[in-house]
Short mmCIF file of N, CA and C in Angstrom, two decimals:
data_model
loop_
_atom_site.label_atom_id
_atom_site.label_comp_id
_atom_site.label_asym_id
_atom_site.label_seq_id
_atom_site.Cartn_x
_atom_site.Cartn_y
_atom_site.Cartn_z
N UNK A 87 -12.16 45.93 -18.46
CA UNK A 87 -12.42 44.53 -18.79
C UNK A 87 -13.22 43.88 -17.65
N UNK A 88 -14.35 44.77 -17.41
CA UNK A 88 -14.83 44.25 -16.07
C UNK A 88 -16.12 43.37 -16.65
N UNK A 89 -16.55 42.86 -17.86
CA UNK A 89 -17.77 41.70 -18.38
C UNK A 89 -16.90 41.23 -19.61
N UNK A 90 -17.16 39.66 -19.21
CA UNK A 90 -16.60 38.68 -20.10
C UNK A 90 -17.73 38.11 -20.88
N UNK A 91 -17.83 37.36 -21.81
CA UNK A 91 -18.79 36.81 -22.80
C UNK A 91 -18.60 35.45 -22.61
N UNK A 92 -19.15 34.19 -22.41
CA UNK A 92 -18.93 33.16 -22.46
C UNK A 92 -19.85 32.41 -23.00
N UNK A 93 -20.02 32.09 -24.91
CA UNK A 93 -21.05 31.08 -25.09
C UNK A 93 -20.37 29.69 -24.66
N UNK A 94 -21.24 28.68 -23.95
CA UNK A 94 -21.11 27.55 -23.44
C UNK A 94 -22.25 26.59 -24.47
N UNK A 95 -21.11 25.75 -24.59
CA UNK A 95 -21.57 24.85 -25.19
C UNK A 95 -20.84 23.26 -24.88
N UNK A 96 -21.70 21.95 -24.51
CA UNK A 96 -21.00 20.79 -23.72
C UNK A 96 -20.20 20.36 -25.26
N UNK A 97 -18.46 20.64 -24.85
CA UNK A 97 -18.00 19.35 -26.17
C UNK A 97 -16.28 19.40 -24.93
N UNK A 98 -15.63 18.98 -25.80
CA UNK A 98 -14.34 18.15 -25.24
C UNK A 98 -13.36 19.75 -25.13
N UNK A 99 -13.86 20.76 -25.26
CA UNK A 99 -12.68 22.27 -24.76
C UNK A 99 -13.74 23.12 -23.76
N UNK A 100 -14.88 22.40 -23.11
CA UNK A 100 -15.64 23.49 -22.44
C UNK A 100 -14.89 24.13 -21.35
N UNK A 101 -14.19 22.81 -20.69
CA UNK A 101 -13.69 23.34 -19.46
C UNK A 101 -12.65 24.43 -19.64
N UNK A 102 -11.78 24.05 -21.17
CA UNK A 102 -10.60 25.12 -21.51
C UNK A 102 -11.12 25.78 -21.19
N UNK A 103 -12.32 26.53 -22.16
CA UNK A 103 -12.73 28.01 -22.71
C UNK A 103 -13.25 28.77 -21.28
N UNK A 104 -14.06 27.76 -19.90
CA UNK A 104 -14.37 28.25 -19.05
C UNK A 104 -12.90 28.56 -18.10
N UNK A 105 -12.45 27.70 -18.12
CA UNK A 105 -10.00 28.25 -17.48
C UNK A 105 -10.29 28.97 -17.71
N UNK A 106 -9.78 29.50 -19.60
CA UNK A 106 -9.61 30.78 -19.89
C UNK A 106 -10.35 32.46 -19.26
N UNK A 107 -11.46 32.45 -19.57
CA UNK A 107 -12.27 33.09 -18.67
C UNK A 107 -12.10 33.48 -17.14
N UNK A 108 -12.19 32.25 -16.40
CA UNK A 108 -11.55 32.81 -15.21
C UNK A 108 -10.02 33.40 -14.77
N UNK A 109 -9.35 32.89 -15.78
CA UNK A 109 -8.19 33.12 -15.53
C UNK A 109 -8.42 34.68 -15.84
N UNK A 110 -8.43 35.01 -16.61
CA UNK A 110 -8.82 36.63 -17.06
C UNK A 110 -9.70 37.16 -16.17
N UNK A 111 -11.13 36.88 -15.73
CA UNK A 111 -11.75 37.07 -14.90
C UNK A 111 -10.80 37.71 -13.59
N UNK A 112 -9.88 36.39 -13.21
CA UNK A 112 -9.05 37.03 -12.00
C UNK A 112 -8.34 37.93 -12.08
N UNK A 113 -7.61 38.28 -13.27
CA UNK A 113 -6.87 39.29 -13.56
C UNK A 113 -7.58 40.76 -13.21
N UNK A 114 -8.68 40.69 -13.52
CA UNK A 114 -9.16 41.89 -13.78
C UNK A 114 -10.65 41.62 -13.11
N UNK A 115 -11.10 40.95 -12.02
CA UNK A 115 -11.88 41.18 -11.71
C UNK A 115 -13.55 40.89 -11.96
N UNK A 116 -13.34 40.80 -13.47
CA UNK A 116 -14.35 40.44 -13.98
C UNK A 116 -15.60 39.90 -13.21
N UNK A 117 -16.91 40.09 -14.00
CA UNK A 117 -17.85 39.13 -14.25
C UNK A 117 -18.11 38.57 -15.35
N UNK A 118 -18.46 36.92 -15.41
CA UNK A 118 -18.27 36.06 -16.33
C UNK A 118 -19.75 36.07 -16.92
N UNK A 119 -20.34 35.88 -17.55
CA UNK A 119 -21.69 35.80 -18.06
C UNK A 119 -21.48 34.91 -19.32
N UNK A 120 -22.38 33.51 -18.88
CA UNK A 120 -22.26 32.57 -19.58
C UNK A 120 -23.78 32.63 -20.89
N UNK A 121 -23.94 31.61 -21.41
CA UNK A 121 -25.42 31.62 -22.18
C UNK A 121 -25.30 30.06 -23.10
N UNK A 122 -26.12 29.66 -23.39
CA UNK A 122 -26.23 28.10 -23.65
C UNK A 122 -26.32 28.76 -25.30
N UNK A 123 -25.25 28.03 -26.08
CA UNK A 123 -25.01 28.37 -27.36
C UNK A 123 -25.51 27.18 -27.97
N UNK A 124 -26.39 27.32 -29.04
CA UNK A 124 -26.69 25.90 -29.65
C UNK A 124 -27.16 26.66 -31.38
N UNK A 125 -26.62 25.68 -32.22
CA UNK A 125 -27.04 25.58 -33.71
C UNK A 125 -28.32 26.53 -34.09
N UNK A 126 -29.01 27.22 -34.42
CA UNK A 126 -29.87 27.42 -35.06
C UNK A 126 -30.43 26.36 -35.69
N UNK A 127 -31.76 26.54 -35.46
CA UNK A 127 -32.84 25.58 -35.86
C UNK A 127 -34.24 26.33 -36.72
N UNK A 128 -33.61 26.83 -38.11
CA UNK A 128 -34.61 27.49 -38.80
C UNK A 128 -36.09 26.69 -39.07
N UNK A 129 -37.74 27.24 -39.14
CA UNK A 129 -38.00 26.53 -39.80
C UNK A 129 -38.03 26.28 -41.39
N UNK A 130 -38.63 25.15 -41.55
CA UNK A 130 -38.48 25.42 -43.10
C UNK A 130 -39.93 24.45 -43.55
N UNK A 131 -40.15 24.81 -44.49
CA UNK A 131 -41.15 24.10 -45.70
C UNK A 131 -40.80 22.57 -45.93
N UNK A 132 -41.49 21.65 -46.24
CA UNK A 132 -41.99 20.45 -46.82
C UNK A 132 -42.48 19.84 -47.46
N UNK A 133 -42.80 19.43 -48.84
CA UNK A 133 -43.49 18.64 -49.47
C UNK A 133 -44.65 18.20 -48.93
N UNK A 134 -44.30 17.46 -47.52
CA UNK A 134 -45.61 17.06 -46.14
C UNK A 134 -45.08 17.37 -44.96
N UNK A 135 -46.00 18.43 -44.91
CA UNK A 135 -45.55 19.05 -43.13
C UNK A 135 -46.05 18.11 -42.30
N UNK A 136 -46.53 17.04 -42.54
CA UNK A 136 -46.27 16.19 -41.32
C UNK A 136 -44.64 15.74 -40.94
N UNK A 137 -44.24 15.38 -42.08
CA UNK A 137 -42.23 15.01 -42.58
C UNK A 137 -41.73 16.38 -41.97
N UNK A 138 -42.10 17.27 -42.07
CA UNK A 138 -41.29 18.47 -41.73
C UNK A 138 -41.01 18.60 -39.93
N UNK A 139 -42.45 18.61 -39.99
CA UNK A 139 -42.91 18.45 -38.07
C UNK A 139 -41.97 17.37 -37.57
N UNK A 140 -41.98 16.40 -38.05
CA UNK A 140 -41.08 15.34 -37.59
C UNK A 140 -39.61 15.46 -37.68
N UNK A 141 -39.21 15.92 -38.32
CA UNK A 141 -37.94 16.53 -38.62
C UNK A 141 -37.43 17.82 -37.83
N UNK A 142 -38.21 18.85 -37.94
CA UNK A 142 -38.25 20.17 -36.82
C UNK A 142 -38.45 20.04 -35.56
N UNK A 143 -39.45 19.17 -34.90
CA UNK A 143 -39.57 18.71 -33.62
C UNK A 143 -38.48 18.77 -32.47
N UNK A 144 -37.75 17.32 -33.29
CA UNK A 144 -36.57 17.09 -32.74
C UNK A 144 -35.33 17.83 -32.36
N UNK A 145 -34.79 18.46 -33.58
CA UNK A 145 -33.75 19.77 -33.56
C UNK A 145 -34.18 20.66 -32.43
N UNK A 146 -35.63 21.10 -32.05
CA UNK A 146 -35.65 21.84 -30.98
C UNK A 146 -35.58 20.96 -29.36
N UNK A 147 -36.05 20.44 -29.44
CA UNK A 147 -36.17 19.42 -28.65
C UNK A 147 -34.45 19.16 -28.49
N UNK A 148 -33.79 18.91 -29.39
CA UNK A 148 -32.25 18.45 -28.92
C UNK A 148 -31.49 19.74 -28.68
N UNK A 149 -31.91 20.83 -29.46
CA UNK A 149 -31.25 22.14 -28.13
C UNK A 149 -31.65 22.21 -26.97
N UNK A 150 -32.94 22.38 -26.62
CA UNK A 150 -32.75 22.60 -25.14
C UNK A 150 -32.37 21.32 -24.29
N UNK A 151 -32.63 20.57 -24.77
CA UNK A 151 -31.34 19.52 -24.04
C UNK A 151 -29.77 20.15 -23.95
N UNK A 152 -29.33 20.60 -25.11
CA UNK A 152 -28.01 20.87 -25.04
C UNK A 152 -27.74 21.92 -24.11
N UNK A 153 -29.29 23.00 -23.85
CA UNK A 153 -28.87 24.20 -23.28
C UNK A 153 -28.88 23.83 -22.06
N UNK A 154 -29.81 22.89 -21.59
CA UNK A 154 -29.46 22.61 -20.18
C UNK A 154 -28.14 21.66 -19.41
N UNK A 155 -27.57 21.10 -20.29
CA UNK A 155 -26.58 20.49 -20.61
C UNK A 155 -25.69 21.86 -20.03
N UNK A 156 -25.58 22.38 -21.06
CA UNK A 156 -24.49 24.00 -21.17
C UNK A 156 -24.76 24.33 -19.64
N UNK A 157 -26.20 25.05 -19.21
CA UNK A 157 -25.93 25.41 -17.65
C UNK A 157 -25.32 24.53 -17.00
N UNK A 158 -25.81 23.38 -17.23
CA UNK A 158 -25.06 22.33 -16.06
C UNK A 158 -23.59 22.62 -15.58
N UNK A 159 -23.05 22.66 -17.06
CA UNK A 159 -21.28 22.56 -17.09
C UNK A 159 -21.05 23.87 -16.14
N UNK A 160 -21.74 25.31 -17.05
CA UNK A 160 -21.44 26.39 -16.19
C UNK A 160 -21.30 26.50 -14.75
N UNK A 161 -22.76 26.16 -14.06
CA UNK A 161 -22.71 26.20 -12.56
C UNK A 161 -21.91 25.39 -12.03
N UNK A 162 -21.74 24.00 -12.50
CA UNK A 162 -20.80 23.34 -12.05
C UNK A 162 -19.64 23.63 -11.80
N UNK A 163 -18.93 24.18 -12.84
CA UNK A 163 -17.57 24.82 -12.94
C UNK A 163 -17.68 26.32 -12.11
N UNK A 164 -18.39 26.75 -11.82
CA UNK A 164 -18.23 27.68 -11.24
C UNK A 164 -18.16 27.25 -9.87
N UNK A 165 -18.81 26.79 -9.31
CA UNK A 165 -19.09 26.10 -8.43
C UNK A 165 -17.72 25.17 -7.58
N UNK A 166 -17.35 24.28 -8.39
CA UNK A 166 -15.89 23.88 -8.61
C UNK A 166 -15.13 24.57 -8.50
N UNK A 167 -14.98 25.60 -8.75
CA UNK A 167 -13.77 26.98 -8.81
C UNK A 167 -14.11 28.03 -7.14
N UNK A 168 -15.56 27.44 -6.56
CA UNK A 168 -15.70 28.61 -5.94
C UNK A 168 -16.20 29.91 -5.85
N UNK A 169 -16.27 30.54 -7.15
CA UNK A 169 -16.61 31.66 -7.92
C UNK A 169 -18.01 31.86 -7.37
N UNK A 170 -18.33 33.33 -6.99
CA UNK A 170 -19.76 34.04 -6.24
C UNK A 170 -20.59 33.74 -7.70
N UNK A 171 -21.86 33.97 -7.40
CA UNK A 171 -23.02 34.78 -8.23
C UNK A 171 -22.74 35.83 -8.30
N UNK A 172 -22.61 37.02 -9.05
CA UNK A 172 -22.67 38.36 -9.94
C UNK A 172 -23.93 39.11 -8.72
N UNK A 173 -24.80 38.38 -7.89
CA UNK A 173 -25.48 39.18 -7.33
C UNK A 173 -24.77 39.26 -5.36
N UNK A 174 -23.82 38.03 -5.29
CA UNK A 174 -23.57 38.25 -3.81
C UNK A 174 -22.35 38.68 -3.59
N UNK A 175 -22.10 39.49 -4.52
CA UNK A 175 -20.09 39.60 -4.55
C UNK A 175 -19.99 41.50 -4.97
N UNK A 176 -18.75 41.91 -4.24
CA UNK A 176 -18.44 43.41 -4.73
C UNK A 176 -17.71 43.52 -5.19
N UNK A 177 -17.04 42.70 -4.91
CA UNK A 177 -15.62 42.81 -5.44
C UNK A 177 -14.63 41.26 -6.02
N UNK A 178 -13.58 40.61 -6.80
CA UNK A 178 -13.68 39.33 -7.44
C UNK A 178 -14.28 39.36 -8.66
N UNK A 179 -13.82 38.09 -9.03
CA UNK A 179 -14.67 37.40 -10.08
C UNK A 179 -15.51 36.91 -9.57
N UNK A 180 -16.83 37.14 -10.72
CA UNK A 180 -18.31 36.53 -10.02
C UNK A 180 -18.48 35.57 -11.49
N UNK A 181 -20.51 35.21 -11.25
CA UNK A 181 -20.28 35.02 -12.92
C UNK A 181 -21.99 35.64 -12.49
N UNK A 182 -22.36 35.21 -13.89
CA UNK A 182 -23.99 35.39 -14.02
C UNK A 182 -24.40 34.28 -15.01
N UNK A 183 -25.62 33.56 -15.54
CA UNK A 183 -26.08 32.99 -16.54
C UNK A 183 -27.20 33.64 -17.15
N UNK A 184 -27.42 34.25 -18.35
CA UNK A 184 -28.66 34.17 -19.69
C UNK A 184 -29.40 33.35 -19.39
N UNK A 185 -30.21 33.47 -19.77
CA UNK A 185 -31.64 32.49 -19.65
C UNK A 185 -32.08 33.03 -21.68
N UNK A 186 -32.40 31.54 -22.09
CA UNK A 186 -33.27 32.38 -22.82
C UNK A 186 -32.85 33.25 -24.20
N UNK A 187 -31.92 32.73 -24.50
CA UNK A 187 -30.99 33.58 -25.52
C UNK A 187 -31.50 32.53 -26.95
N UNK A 188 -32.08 33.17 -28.15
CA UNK A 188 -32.21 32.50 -28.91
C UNK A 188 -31.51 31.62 -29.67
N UNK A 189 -31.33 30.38 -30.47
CA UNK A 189 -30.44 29.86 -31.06
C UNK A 189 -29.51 29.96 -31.70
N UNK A 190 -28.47 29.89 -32.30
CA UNK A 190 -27.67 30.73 -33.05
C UNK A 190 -26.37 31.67 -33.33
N UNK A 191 -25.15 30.83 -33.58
CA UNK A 191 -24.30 31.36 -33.51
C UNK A 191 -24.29 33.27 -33.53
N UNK A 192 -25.15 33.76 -34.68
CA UNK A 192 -24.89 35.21 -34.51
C UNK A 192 -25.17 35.71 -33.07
N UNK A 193 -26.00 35.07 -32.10
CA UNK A 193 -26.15 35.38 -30.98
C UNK A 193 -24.65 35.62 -30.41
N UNK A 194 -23.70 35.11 -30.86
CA UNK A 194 -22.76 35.72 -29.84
C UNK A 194 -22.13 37.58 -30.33
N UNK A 195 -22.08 37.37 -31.73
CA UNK A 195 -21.78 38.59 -32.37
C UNK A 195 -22.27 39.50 -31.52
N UNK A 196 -23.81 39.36 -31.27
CA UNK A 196 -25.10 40.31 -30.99
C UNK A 196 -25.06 40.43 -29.19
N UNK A 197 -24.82 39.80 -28.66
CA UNK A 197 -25.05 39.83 -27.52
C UNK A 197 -23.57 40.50 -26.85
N UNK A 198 -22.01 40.09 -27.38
CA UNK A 198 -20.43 40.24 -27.57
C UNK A 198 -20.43 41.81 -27.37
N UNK A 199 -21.46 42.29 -28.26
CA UNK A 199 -21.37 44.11 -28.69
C UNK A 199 -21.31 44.92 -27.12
N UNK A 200 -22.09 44.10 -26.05
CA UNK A 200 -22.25 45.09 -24.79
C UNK A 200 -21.27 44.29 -23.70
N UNK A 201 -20.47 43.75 -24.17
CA UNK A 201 -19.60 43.10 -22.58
C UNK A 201 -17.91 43.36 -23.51
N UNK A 202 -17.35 43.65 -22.21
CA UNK A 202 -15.40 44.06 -22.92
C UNK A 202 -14.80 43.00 -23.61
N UNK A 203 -15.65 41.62 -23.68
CA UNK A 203 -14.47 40.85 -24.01
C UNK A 203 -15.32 39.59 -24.25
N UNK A 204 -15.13 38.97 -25.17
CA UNK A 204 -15.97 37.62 -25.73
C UNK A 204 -15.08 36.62 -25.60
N UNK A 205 -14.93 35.09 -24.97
CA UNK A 205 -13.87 34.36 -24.51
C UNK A 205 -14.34 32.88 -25.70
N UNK A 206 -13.85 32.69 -26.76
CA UNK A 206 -14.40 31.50 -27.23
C UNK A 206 -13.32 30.55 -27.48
N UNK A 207 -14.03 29.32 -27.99
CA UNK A 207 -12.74 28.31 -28.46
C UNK A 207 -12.02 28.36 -29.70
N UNK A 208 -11.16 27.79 -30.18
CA UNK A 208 -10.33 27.61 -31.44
C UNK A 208 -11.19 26.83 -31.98
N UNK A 209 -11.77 26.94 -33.20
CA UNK A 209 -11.84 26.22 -34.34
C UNK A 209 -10.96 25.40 -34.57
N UNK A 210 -11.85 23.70 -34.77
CA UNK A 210 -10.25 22.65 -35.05
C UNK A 210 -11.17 21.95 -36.37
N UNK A 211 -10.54 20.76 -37.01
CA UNK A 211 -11.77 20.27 -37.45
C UNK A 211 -12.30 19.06 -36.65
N UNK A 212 -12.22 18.71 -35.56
CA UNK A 212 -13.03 17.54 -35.25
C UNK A 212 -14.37 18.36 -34.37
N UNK A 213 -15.24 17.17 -34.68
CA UNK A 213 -16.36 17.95 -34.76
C UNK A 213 -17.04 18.44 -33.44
N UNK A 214 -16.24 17.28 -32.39
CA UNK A 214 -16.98 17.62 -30.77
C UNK A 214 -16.53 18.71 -30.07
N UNK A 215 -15.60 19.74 -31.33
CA UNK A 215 -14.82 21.28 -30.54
C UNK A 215 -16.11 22.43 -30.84
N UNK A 216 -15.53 23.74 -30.46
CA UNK A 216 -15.84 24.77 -30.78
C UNK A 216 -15.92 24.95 -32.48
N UNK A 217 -17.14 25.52 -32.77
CA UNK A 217 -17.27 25.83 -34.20
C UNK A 217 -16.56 27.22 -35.12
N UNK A 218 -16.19 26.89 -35.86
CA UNK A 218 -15.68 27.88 -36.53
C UNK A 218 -16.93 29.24 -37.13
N UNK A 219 -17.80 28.85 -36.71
CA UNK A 219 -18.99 29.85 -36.84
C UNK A 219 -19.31 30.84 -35.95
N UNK A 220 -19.00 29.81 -34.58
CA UNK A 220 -18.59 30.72 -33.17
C UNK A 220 -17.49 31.80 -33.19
N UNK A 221 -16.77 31.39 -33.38
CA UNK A 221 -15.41 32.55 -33.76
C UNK A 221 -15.71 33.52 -34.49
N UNK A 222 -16.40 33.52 -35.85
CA UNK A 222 -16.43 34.11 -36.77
C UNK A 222 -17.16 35.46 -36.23
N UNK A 223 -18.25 34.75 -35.34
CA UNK A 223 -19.77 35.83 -35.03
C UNK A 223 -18.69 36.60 -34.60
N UNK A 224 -17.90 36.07 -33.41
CA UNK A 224 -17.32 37.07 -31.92
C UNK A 224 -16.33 37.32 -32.41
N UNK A 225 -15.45 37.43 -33.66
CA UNK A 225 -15.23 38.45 -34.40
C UNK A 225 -15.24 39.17 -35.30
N UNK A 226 -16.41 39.06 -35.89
CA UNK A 226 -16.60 39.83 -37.26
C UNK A 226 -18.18 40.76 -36.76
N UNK A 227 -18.33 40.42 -36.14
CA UNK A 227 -19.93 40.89 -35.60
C UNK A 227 -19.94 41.54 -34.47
N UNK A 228 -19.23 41.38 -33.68
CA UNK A 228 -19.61 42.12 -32.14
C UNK A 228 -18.77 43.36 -31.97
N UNK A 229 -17.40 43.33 -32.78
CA UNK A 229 -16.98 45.44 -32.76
C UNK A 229 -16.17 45.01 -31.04
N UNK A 230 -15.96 43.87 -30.82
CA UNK A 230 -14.94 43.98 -29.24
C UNK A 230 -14.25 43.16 -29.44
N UNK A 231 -12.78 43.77 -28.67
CA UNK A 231 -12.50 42.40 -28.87
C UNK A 231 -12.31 40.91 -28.07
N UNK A 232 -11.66 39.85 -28.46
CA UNK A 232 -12.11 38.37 -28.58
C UNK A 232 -11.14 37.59 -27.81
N UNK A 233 -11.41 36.76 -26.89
CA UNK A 233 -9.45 36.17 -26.79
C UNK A 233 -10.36 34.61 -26.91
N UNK A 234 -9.29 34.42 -27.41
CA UNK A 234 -9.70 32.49 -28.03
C UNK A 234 -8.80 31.50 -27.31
N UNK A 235 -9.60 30.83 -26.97
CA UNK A 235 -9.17 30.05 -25.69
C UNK A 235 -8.14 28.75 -25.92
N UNK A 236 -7.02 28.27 -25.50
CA UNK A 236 -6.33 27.58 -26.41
C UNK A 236 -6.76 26.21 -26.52
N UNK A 237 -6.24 25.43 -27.07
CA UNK A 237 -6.57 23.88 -26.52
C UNK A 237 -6.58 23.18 -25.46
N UNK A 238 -5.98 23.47 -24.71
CA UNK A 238 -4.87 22.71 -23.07
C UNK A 238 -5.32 24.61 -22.24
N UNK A 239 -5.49 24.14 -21.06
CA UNK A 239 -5.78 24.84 -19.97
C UNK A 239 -4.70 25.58 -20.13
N UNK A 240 -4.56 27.14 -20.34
CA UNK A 240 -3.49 28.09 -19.93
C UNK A 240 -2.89 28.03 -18.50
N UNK A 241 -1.72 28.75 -18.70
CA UNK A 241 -0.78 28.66 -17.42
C UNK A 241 -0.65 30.34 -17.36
N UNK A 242 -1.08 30.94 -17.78
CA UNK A 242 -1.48 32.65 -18.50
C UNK A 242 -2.47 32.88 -19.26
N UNK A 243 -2.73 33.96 -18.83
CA UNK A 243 -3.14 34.88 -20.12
C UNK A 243 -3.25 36.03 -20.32
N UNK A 244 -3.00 36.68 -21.69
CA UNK A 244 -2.56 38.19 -22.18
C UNK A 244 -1.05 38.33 -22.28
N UNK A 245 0.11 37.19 -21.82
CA UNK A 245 1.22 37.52 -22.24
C UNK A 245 1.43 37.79 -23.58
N UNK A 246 1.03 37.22 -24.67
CA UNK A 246 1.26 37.45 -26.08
C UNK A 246 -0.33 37.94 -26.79
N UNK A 247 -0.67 39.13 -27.49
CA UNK A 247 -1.52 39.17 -28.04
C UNK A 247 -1.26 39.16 -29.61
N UNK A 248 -2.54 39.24 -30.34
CA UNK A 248 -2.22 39.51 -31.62
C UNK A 248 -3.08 40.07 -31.71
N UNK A 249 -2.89 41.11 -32.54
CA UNK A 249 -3.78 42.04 -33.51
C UNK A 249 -4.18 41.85 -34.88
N UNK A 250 -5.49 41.32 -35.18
CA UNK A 250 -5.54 41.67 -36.96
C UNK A 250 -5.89 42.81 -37.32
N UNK A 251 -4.89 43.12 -37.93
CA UNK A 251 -4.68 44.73 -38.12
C UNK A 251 -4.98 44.57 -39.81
N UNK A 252 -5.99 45.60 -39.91
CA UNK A 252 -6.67 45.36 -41.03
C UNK A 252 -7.35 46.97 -41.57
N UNK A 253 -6.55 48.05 -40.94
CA UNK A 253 -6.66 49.15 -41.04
C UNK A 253 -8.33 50.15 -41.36
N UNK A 254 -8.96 49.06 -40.27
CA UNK A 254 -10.13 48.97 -40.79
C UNK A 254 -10.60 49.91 -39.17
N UNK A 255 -11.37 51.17 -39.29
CA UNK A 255 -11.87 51.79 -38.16
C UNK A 255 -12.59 50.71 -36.98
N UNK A 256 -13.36 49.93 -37.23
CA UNK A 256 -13.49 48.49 -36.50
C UNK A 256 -12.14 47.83 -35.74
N UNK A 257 -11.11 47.79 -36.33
CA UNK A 257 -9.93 46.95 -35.93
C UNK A 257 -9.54 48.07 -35.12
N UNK A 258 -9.31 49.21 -34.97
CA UNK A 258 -8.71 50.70 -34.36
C UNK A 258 -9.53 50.92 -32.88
N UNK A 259 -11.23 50.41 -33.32
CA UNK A 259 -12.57 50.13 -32.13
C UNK A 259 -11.66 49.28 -31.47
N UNK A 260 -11.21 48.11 -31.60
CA UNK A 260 -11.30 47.11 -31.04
C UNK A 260 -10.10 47.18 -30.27
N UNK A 261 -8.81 47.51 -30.72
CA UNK A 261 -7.63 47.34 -30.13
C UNK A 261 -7.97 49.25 -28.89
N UNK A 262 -8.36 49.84 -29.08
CA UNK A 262 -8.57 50.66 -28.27
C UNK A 262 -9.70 50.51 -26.97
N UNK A 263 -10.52 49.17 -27.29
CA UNK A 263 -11.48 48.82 -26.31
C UNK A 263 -10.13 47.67 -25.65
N UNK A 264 -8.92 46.97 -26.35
CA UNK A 264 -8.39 46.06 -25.15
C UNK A 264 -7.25 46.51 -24.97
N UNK A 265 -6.95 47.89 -24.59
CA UNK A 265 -5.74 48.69 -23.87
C UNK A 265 -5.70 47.96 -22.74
N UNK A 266 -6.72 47.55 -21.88
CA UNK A 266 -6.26 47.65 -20.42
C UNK A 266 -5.75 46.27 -20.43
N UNK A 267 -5.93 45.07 -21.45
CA UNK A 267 -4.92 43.97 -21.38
C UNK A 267 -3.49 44.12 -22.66
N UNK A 268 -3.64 45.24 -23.26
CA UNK A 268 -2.22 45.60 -23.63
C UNK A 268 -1.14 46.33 -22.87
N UNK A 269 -1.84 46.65 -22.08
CA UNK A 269 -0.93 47.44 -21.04
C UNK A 269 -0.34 46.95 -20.06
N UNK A 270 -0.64 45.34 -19.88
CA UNK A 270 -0.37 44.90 -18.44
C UNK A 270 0.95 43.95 -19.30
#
């Protein structure tokens, strides 16, 4: 469990989902690797692509606001915590940041597939949380598994897991990729 997944995104559980992370991080050492998660912004057709342009503009324009937003929180909090760069550390929790990751929840699915462990928020319904789209990618898409970060800053983590056991060779992948936090 030595690479964590962290899409960052600014709403009212960032700081949880970044706790969570380190807290695990410390357990095991980790490096944290964050990435600025924002909506997909397809284009699309118009009646008058001038209306369209005006409409599409913006949506991009208001992600990378959000993504720089997202680093902000990251370095900050890391920063706040103390935590090295991934390039000046041997040993600890470090972190690293993505640059550059396209829009789009499946991005976490896709990106989830090469690090031990994807750290996201709970799906609630108010709207300034973690999306239930986020969850879905980083577990139905990425084949690792996921720990979901609670509401309120943990005081632990890995005392209680759950398994969806779904007798599915995927679910068998997954619980055999997080032995080393079933074991502790």
């Amino acid at each position: 469990m030595k690479s964590i997944l962290v899409p960052v995104e600014a709403h009212d559980r960032t700081e949880t989902i970044l706790s969570t992370a380190l807290f695990f991080a410390r357990i095991f050492s980790s490096r944290i690797t964050g990435f600025a998660l924002a909506p997909a912004t397809t284009p699309f057709l118009a009646a008058d692509v001038v209306g369209a342009s005006i409409i599409y503009e913006p949506l991009v324009e208001h992600n990378e606001e959000r993504s720089a937003e997202a680093r902000r929180l990251f370095h900050s909090f890391m920063a706040g915590e103390k935590i090295p760069a991934a390039d000046s550390v041997d040993g600890g929790p470090s972190w690293s940041w993505k640059e550059n990751v396209p829009a789009g929840d499946h991005m976490v699915g896709y990106l989830g597939r090469v690090y031990d462990v994807t750290v996201v928020g709970r799906a609630g319904q108010q709207m300034s949380g973690p999306r239930a789209l986020t969850l879905d990618a980083a577990l139905f898409d990425s084949g690792r598994p996921v720990l979901i970060a609670p509401p309120e800053k943990p005081a632990s983590v890995g005392k209680r897991v759950v398994v969806a056991w779904n007798q599915s060779s995927e679910t068998a992948h997954a619980v055999a990729l997080a032995l080393p936090v079933l074991a502790r």
